[in-house]
CSV table of C-alpha atoms in Angstrom, one decimal:
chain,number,residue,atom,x,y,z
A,16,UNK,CA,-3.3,-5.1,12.2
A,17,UNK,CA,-6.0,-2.8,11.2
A,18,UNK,CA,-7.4,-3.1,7.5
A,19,UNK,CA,-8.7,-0.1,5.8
A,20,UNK,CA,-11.1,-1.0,2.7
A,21,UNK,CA,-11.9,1.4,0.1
A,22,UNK,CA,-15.1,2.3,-2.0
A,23,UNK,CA,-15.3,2.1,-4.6
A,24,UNK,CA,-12.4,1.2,-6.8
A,25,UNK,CA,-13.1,3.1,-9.5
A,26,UNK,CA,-15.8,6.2,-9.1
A,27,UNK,CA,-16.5,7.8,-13.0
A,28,UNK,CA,-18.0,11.3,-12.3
A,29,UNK,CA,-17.7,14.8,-14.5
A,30,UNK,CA,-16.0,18.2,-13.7
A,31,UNK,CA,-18.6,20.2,-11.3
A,32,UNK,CA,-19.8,17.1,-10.0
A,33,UNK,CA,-19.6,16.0,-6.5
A,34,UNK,CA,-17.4,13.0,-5.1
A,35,UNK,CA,-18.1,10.8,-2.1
A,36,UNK,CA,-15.4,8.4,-1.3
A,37,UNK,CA,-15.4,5.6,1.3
A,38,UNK,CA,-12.9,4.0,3.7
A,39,UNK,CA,-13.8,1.5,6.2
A,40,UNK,CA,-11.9,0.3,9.1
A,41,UNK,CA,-11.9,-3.6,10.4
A,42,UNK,CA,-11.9,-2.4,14.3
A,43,UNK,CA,-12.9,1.3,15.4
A,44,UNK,CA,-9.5,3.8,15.4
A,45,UNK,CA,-11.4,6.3,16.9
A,46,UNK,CA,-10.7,9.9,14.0
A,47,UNK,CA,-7.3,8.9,13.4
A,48,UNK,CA,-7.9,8.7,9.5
A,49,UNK,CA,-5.6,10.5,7.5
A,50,UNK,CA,-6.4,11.5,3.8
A,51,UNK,CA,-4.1,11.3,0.4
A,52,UNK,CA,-4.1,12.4,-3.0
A,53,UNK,CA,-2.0,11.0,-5.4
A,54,UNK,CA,-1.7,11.6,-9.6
A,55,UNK,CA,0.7,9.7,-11.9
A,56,UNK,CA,4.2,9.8,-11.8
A,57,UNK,CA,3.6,12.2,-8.3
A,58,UNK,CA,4.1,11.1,-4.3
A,59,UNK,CA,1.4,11.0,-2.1
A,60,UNK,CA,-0.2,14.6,-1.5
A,61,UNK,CA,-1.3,15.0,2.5
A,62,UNK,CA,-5.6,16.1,2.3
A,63,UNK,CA,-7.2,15.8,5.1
A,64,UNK,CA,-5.8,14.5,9.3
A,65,UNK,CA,-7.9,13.1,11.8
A,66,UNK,CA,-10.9,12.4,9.8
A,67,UNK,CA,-11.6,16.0,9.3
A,68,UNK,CA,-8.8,18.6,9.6
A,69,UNK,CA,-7.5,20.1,6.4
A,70,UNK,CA,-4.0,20.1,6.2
A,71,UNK,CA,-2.4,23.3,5.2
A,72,UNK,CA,-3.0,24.9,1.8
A,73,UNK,CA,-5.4,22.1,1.2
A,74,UNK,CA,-9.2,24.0,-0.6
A,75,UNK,CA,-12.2,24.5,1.3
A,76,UNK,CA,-13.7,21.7,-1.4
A,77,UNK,CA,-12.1,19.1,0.0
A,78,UNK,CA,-13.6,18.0,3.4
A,79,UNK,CA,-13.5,14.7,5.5
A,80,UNK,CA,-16.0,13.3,8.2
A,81,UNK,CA,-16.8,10.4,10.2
A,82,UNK,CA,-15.4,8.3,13.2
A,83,UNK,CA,-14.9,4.8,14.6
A,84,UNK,CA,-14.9,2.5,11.5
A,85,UNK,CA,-16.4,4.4,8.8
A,86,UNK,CA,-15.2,7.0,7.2
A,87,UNK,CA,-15.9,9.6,3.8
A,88,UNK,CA,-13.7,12.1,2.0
A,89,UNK,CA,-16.4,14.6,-0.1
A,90,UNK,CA,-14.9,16.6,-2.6
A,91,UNK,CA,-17.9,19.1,-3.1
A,92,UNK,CA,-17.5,20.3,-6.6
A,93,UNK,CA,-15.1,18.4,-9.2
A,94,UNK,CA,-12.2,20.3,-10.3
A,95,UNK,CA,-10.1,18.4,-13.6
A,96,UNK,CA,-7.1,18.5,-11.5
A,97,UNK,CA,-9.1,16.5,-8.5
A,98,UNK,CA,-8.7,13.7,-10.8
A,99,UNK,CA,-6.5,10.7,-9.4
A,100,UNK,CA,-6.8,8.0,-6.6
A,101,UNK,CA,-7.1,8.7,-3.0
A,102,UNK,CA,-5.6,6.6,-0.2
A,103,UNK,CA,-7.1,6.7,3.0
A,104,UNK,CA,-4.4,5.4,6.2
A,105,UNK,CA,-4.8,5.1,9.9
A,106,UNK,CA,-2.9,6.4,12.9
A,107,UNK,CA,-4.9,4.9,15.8
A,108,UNK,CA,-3.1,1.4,16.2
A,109,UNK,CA,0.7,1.0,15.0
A,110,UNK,CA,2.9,-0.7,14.5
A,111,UNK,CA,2.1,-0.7,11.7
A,112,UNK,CA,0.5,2.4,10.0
A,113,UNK,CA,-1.7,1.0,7.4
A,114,UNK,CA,-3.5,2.2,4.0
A,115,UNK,CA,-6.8,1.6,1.8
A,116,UNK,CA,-6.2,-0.2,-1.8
A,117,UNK,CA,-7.4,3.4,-2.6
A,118,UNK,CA,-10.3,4.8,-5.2
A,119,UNK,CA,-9.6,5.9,-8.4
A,120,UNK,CA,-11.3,8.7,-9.4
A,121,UNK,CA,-11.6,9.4,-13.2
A,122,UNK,CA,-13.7,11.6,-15.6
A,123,UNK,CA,-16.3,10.4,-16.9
B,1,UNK,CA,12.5,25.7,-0.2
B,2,UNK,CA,10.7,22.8,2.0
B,3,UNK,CA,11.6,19.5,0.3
B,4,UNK,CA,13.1,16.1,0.6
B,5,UNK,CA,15.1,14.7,-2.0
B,6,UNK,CA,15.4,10.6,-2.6
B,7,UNK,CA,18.9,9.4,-4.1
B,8,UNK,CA,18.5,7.4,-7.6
B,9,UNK,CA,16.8,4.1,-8.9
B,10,UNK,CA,19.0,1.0,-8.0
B,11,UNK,CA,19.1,-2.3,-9.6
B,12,UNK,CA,19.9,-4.7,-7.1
B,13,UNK,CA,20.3,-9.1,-7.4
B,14,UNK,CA,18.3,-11.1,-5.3
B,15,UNK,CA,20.0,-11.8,-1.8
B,16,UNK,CA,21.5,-7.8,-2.1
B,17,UNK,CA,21.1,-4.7,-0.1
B,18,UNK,CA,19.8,-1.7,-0.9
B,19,UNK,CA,20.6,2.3,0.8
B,20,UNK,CA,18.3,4.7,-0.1
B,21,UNK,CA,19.1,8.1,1.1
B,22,UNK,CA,17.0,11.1,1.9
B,23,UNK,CA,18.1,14.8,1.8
B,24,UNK,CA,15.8,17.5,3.7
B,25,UNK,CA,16.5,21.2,2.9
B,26,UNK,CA,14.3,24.2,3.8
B,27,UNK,CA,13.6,23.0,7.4
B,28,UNK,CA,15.4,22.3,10.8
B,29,UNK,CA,16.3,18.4,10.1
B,30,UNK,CA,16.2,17.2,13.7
B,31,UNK,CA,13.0,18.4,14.5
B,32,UNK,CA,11.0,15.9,12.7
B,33,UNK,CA,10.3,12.4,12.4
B,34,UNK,CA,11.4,10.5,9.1
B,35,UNK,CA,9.0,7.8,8.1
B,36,UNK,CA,9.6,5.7,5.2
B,37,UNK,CA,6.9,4.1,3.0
B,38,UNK,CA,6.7,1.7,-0.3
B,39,UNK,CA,4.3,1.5,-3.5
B,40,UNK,CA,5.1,-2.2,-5.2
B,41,UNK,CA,3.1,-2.2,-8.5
B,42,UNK,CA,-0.5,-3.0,-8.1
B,43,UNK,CA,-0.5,-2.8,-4.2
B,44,UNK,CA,-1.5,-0.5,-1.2
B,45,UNK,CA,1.2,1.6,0.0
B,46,UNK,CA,3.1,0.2,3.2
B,47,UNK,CA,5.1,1.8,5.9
B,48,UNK,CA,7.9,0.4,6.6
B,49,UNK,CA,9.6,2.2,9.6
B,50,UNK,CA,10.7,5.6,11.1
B,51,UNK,CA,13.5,7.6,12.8
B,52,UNK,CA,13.3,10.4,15.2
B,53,UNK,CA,15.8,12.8,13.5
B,54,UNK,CA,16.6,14.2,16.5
B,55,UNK,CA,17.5,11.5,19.0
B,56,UNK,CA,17.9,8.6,16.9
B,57,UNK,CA,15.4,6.8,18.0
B,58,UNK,CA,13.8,4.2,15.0
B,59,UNK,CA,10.5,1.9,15.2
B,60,UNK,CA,10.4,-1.0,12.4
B,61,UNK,CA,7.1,-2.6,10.9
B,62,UNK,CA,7.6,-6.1,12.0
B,63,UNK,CA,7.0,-7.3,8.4
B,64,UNK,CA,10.9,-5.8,7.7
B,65,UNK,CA,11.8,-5.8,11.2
B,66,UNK,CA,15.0,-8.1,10.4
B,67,UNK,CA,15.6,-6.9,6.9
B,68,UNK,CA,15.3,-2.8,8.1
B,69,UNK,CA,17.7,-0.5,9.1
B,70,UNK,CA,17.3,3.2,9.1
B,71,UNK,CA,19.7,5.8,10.2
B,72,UNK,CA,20.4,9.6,9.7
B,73,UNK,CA,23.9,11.8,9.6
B,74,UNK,CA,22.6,15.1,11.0
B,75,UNK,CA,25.7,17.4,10.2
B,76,UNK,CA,24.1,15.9,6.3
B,77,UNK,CA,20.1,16.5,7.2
B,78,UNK,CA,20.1,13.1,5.9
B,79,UNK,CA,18.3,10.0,6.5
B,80,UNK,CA,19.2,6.5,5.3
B,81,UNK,CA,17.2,3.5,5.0
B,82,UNK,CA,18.9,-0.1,4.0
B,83,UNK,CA,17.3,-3.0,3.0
B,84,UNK,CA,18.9,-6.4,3.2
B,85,UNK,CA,18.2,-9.9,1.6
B,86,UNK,CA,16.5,-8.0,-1.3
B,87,UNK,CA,13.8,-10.3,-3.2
B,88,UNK,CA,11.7,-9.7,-6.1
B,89,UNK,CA,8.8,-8.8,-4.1
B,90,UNK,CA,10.8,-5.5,-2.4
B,91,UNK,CA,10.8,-4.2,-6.6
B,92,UNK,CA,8.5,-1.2,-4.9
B,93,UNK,CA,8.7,2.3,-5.1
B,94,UNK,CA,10.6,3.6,-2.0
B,95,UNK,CA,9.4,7.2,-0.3
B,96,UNK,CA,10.6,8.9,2.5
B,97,UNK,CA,8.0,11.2,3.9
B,98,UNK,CA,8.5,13.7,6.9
B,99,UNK,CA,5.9,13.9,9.7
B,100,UNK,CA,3.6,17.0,9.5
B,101,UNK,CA,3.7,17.7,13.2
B,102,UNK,CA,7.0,17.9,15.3
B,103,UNK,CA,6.0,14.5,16.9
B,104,UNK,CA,5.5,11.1,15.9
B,105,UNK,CA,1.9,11.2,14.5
B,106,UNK,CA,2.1,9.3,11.7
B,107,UNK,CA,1.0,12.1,9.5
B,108,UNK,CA,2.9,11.6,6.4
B,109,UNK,CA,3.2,15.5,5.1
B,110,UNK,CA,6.1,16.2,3.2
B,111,UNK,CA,7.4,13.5,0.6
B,112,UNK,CA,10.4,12.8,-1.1
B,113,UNK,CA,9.8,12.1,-5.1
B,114,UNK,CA,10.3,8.1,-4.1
B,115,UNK,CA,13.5,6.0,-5.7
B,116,UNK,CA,12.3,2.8,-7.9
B,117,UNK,CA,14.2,-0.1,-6.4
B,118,UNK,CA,14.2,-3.2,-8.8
B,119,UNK,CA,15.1,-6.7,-7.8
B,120,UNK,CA,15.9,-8.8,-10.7
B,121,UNK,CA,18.5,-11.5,-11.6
């Protein structure tokens, strides 16, 4: 089973600001990395597929890179509704599908 | 409108089952793959199985695979998914979650609002 880890935790930063969020794989799944936004009380919003595709409706701020075993989401310029955690899950090797601990990303 | 709606939070014993249904509306029902995911408090979020819509066909995680079933009615644009021998570790936050291509890419797009399932004695 592949295990995502997530960095950091907790990431403090203001509105306007820029976010850099980490996910790390434990064996390469190639760009099958798939993005998620969730807020309190809310299901899991789809970002960003295959390391880098935005899914539909998703802003231009939001933007995914990497490949293999490490991967970043960048959200370019902080908006206050960009505040909540982000999960990061693979697609490469299932059974099983699995997910980050996720970051929580809160104003500072 | 595009959604999926979850039935309501159950309160199950230890040793019980659990059916949580899952209504799509807005969309063709069969074309899609049905995953289903859970959020217990304080950890990651695990998927726990899927069903082809269309044909039937379902793949289990082996961590449920002989506690898991998951079925759908068509004619209802429903899918079902049960879970047996209920302990206090399945107290989780059940979603169902369609797939945001019409094949089985494990792209979790569309989500139901999730049913809270508690196990308690």
């Amino acid at each position: 089973e592949i295990v995502l880890t997530q960095s950091p935790a907790t990431l403090s930063l203001s509105p306007g600001e820029r976010a850099t969020l980490s996910c790390k794989a434990s064996q390469s799944i190639s760009s099958y990395l798939v993005w998620y936004q969730q807020k309190p009380g809310q299901a899991p919003r789809l970002l960003i597929y295959d390391a880098s595709s935005r899914a539909t409706g998703i802003p231009a701020r939001f933007s995914g890179s990497g490949s293999g075993t490490d991967f970043t989401l960048t959200i370019s310029s902080l908006e206050p509704e960009d505040f909540a955690v982000y999960y990061c899950q693979q697609r490469s090797n299932w059974p099983p599908y699995t997910f980050g601990q996720g970051t929580k990303l809160e104003i500072k | 409108q595009v959604q999926l709606v979850q039935s309501g939070a159950e309160v199950k014993k230890p040793g019980a089952s659990v059916k949580v249904s899952c209504t799509a509306s807005g969309y063709t029902f069969s074309n899609y793959v049905i995953y289903w995911v859970r959020q217990a408090p304080g950890q990651r979020l695990e998927w726990m199985g899927w069903i082809n819509a269309g044909n039937g066909n379902t793949k289990y995680s082996q961590k449920f695979q002989d506690r898991i079933t998951i079925t759908r009615d068509t004619s209802a644009s429903t899918a079902y998914m049960e879970l047996s021998s209920l302990r206090s570790e399945d107290t989780a936050l059940y979603y169902c979650a369609r797939d945001y291509t019409r094949r089985i890419a494990g792209i979790f797009d569309l989500w139901g609002q999730g049913t809270l399932v508690t196990v308690s004695s």
